[in-house]
PDB file of C-alpha atoms in Angstrom:
ATOM      1  CA  UNK Z   1    -155.272  96.089 211.546  1.00  0.00           C
ATOM      2  CA  UNK Z   2    -157.920  96.618 209.021  1.00  0.00           C
ATOM      3  CA  UNK Z   3    -155.925  98.731 206.787  1.00  0.00           C
ATOM      4  CA  UNK Z   4    -152.936  96.216 207.317  1.00  0.00           C
ATOM      5  CA  UNK Z   5    -155.016  93.476 205.815  1.00  0.00           C
ATOM      6  CA  UNK Z   6    -156.423  95.418 203.084  1.00  0.00           C
ATOM      7  CA  UNK Z   7    -152.535  96.525 202.175  1.00  0.00           C
ATOM      8  CA  UNK Z   8    -151.679  92.598 202.042  1.00  0.00           C
ATOM      9  CA  UNK Z   9    -154.435  91.871 199.824  1.00  0.00           C
ATOM     10  CA  UNK Z  10    -153.631  94.729 197.557  1.00  0.00           C
ATOM     11  CA  UNK Z  11    -150.031  93.927 197.360  1.00  0.00           C
ATOM     12  CA  UNK Z  12    -150.952  89.988 196.805  1.00  0.00           C
ATOM     13  CA  UNK Z  13    -153.412  90.854 193.987  1.00  0.00           C
ATOM     14  CA  UNK Z  14    -151.022  93.012 192.109  1.00  0.00           C
ATOM     15  CA  UNK Z  15    -148.546  90.678 192.435  1.00  0.00           C
ATOM     16  CA  UNK Z  16    -150.960  87.997 190.613  1.00  0.00           C
ATOM     17  CA  UNK Z  17    -151.513  90.680 188.091  1.00  0.00           C
ATOM     18  CA  UNK Z  18    -147.666  90.756 187.216  1.00  0.00           C
ATOM     19  CA  UNK Z  19    -147.306  86.895 187.258  1.00  0.00           C
ATOM     20  CA  UNK Z  20    -150.394  86.835 184.647  1.00  0.00           C
ATOM     21  CA  UNK Z  21    -148.805  89.331 182.725  1.00  0.00           C
ATOM     22  CA  UNK Z  22    -145.333  87.634 182.889  1.00  0.00           C
ATOM     23  CA  UNK Z  23    -147.069  84.306 181.827  1.00  0.00           C
ATOM     24  CA  UNK Z  24    -149.129  85.487 179.012  1.00  0.00           C
ATOM     25  CA  UNK Z  25    -146.116  87.161 177.484  1.00  0.00           C
ATOM     26  CA  UNK Z  26    -143.686  84.377 178.233  1.00  0.00           C
ATOM     27  CA  UNK Z  27    -143.262  83.283 174.436  1.00  0.00           C
ATOM     28  CA  UNK Z  28    -144.047  79.783 175.121  1.00  0.00           C
ATOM     29  CA  UNK Z  29    -147.131  77.937 173.518  1.00  0.00           C
ATOM     30  CA  UNK Z  30    -149.531  76.069 176.188  1.00  0.00           C
ATOM     31  CA  UNK Z  31    -152.113  75.256 173.797  1.00  0.00           C
ATOM     32  CA  UNK Z  32    -152.567  72.176 171.776  1.00  0.00           C
ATOM     33  CA  UNK Z  33    -150.732  72.309 168.485  1.00  0.00           C
ATOM     34  CA  UNK Z  34    -153.794  72.193 165.963  1.00  0.00           C
ATOM     35  CA  UNK Z  35    -151.555  69.889 163.300  1.00  0.00           C
ATOM     36  CA  UNK Z  36    -155.138  68.461 161.925  1.00  0.00           C
ATOM     37  CA  UNK Z  37    -155.575  71.746 160.111  1.00  0.00           C
ATOM     38  CA  UNK Z  38    -152.650  71.220 157.700  1.00  0.00           C
ATOM     39  CA  UNK Z  39    -152.677  69.695 154.451  1.00  0.00           C
ATOM     40  CA  UNK Z  40    -149.663  68.797 152.334  1.00  0.00           C
ATOM     41  CA  UNK Z  41    -149.031  71.287 149.965  1.00  0.00           C
ATOM     42  CA  UNK Z  42    -150.123  74.506 152.240  1.00  0.00           C
ATOM     43  CA  UNK Z  43    -147.736  77.340 151.593  1.00  0.00           C
ATOM     44  CA  UNK Z  44    -145.800  78.735 154.416  1.00  0.00           C
ATOM     45  CA  UNK Z  45    -148.440  81.729 154.804  1.00  0.00           C
ATOM     46  CA  UNK Z  46    -151.563  79.356 155.141  1.00  0.00           C
ATOM     47  CA  UNK Z  47    -149.602  77.284 157.666  1.00  0.00           C
ATOM     48  CA  UNK Z  48    -148.879  80.325 159.821  1.00  0.00           C
ATOM     49  CA  UNK Z  49    -152.804  81.396 159.197  1.00  0.00           C
ATOM     50  CA  UNK Z  50    -153.768  77.850 160.539  1.00  0.00           C
ATOM     51  CA  UNK Z  51    -151.260  77.147 163.333  1.00  0.00           C
ATOM     52  CA  UNK Z  52    -149.410  80.273 163.954  1.00  0.00           C
ATOM     53  CA  UNK Z  53    -146.155  81.445 163.651  1.00  0.00           C
ATOM     54  CA  UNK Z  54    -142.978  78.990 164.171  1.00  0.00           C
ATOM     55  CA  UNK Z  55    -140.917  78.730 167.426  1.00  0.00           C
ATOM     56  CA  UNK Z  56    -137.908  78.617 165.352  1.00  0.00           C
ATOM     57  CA  UNK Z  57    -136.608  77.957 161.802  1.00  0.00           C
ATOM     58  CA  UNK Z  58    -134.644  74.853 162.225  1.00  0.00           C
ATOM     59  CA  UNK Z  59    -132.656  75.032 158.971  1.00  0.00           C
ATOM     60  CA  UNK Z  60    -132.901  75.806 155.464  1.00  0.00           C
ATOM     61  CA  UNK Z  61    -130.880  74.242 152.452  1.00  0.00           C
ATOM     62  CA  UNK Z  62    -130.707  75.381 148.946  1.00  0.00           C
ATOM     63  CA  UNK Z  63    -130.644  72.361 146.311  1.00  0.00           C
ATOM     64  CA  UNK Z  64    -130.348  72.729 142.509  1.00  0.00           C
ATOM     65  CA  UNK Z  65    -133.703  72.129 142.175  1.00  0.00           C
ATOM     66  CA  UNK Z  66    -135.271  74.113 145.021  1.00  0.00           C
ATOM     67  CA  UNK Z  67    -135.038  74.906 148.877  1.00  0.00           C
ATOM     68  CA  UNK Z  68    -135.859  72.970 151.870  1.00  0.00           C
ATOM     69  CA  UNK Z  69    -136.772  74.730 155.219  1.00  0.00           C
ATOM     70  CA  UNK Z  70    -137.746  73.242 158.695  1.00  0.00           C
ATOM     71  CA  UNK Z  71    -139.758  75.189 161.015  1.00  0.00           C
ATOM     72  CA  UNK Z  72    -140.310  73.992 164.671  1.00  0.00           C
ATOM     73  CA  UNK Z  73    -143.399  74.130 166.747  1.00  0.00           C
ATOM     74  CA  UNK Z  74    -143.739  73.284 170.433  1.00  0.00           C
ATOM     75  CA  UNK Z  75    -146.431  72.536 173.140  1.00  0.00           C
ATOM     76  CA  UNK Z  76    -145.228  73.522 176.707  1.00  0.00           C
ATOM     77  CA  UNK Z  77    -146.912  72.128 180.002  1.00  0.00           C
ATOM     78  CA  UNK Z  78    -146.887  74.842 182.980  1.00  0.00           C
ATOM     79  CA  UNK Z  79    -145.319  73.240 185.948  1.00  0.00           C
ATOM     80  CA  UNK Z  80    -144.372  74.404 189.478  1.00  0.00           C
ATOM     81  CA  UNK Z  81    -140.877  75.867 189.268  1.00  0.00           C
ATOM     82  CA  UNK Z  82    -139.991  75.432 185.816  1.00  0.00           C
ATOM     83  CA  UNK Z  83    -142.267  74.607 182.475  1.00  0.00           C
ATOM     84  CA  UNK Z  84    -141.461  71.404 180.521  1.00  0.00           C
ATOM     85  CA  UNK Z  85    -141.760  70.992 177.044  1.00  0.00           C
ATOM     86  CA  UNK Z  86    -144.571  68.667 176.255  1.00  0.00           C
ATOM     87  CA  UNK Z  87    -144.614  68.076 172.214  1.00  0.00           C
ATOM     88  CA  UNK Z  88    -142.499  69.581 169.486  1.00  0.00           C
ATOM     89  CA  UNK Z  89    -142.825  69.276 165.891  1.00  0.00           C
ATOM     90  CA  UNK Z  90    -141.028  70.057 162.563  1.00  0.00           C
ATOM     91  CA  UNK Z  91    -142.450  71.162 159.515  1.00  0.00           C
ATOM     92  CA  UNK Z  92    -140.800  70.457 156.045  1.00  0.00           C
ATOM     93  CA  UNK Z  93    -141.188  72.532 153.078  1.00  0.00           C
ATOM     94  CA  UNK Z  94    -140.166  72.129 149.650  1.00  0.00           C
ATOM     95  CA  UNK Z  95    -139.920  75.407 147.663  1.00  0.00           C
ATOM     96  CA  UNK Z  96    -142.261  77.073 150.008  1.00  0.00           C
ATOM     97  CA  UNK Z  97    -144.957  74.211 150.487  1.00  0.00           C
ATOM     98  CA  UNK Z  98    -145.290  71.874 153.142  1.00  0.00           C
ATOM     99  CA  UNK Z  99    -144.064  68.487 152.379  1.00  0.00           C
ATOM    100  CA  UNK Z 100    -144.497  66.775 155.677  1.00  0.00           C
ATOM    101  CA  UNK Z 101    -144.329  67.243 159.768  1.00  0.00           C
ATOM    102  CA  UNK Z 102    -143.850  64.924 162.548  1.00  0.00           C
ATOM    103  CA  UNK Z 103    -141.697  64.860 165.622  1.00  0.00           C
ATOM    104  CA  UNK Z 104    -138.003  65.649 165.519  1.00  0.00           C
ATOM    105  CA  UNK Z 105    -136.658  62.269 166.001  1.00  0.00           C
ATOM    106  CA  UNK Z 106    -138.669  60.764 163.306  1.00  0.00           C
ATOM    107  CA  UNK Z 107    -136.168  61.524 160.691  1.00  0.00           C
ATOM    108  CA  UNK Z 108    -132.802  62.074 161.107  1.00  0.00           C
ATOM    109  CA  UNK Z 109    -131.710  63.389 157.749  1.00  0.00           C
ATOM    110  CA  UNK Z 110    -135.425  64.298 156.062  1.00  0.00           C
ATOM    111  CA  UNK Z 111    -134.183  67.269 154.385  1.00  0.00           C
ATOM    112  CA  UNK Z 112    -132.248  65.657 151.907  1.00  0.00           C
ATOM    113  CA  UNK Z 113    -134.645  62.323 151.811  1.00  0.00           C
ATOM    114  CA  UNK Z 114    -137.383  65.148 150.475  1.00  0.00           C
ATOM    115  CA  UNK Z 115    -135.048  65.915 148.015  1.00  0.00           C
ATOM    116  CA  UNK Z 116    -134.029  62.585 146.928  1.00  0.00           C
ATOM    117  CA  UNK Z 117    -137.727  61.360 146.788  1.00  0.00           C
ATOM    118  CA  UNK Z 118    -138.924  64.591 144.691  1.00  0.00           C
ATOM    119  CA  UNK Z 119    -136.107  64.882 142.055  1.00  0.00           C
ATOM    120  CA  UNK Z 120    -134.639  61.498 141.640  1.00  0.00           C
TER     121      UNK Z 120
END
């Protein structure tokens, strides 16, 4: 009986360890995105050093006078059974410098607008 209980506890603890390792390497951000650290004009490398690597590069478009690139950052909420995306922000860069950021639905065609505002 005693060895059976010891075996059960050992298996249970091993399962928790594997679960923790899986959760740690899940590839999702569960921490708050520290947007307050960003400053308009930050270069891409500065942004990465302040808030980490982007989850995704949404897109990039080259214009006559420069390139617009859009990065995505996400914050997830751990839930029983499935995780839920809690927040998503898009960062817009023009020629490698941060121009603006916000939620994806805030601007439908913002990449073109950035270009128009800067060069027209």
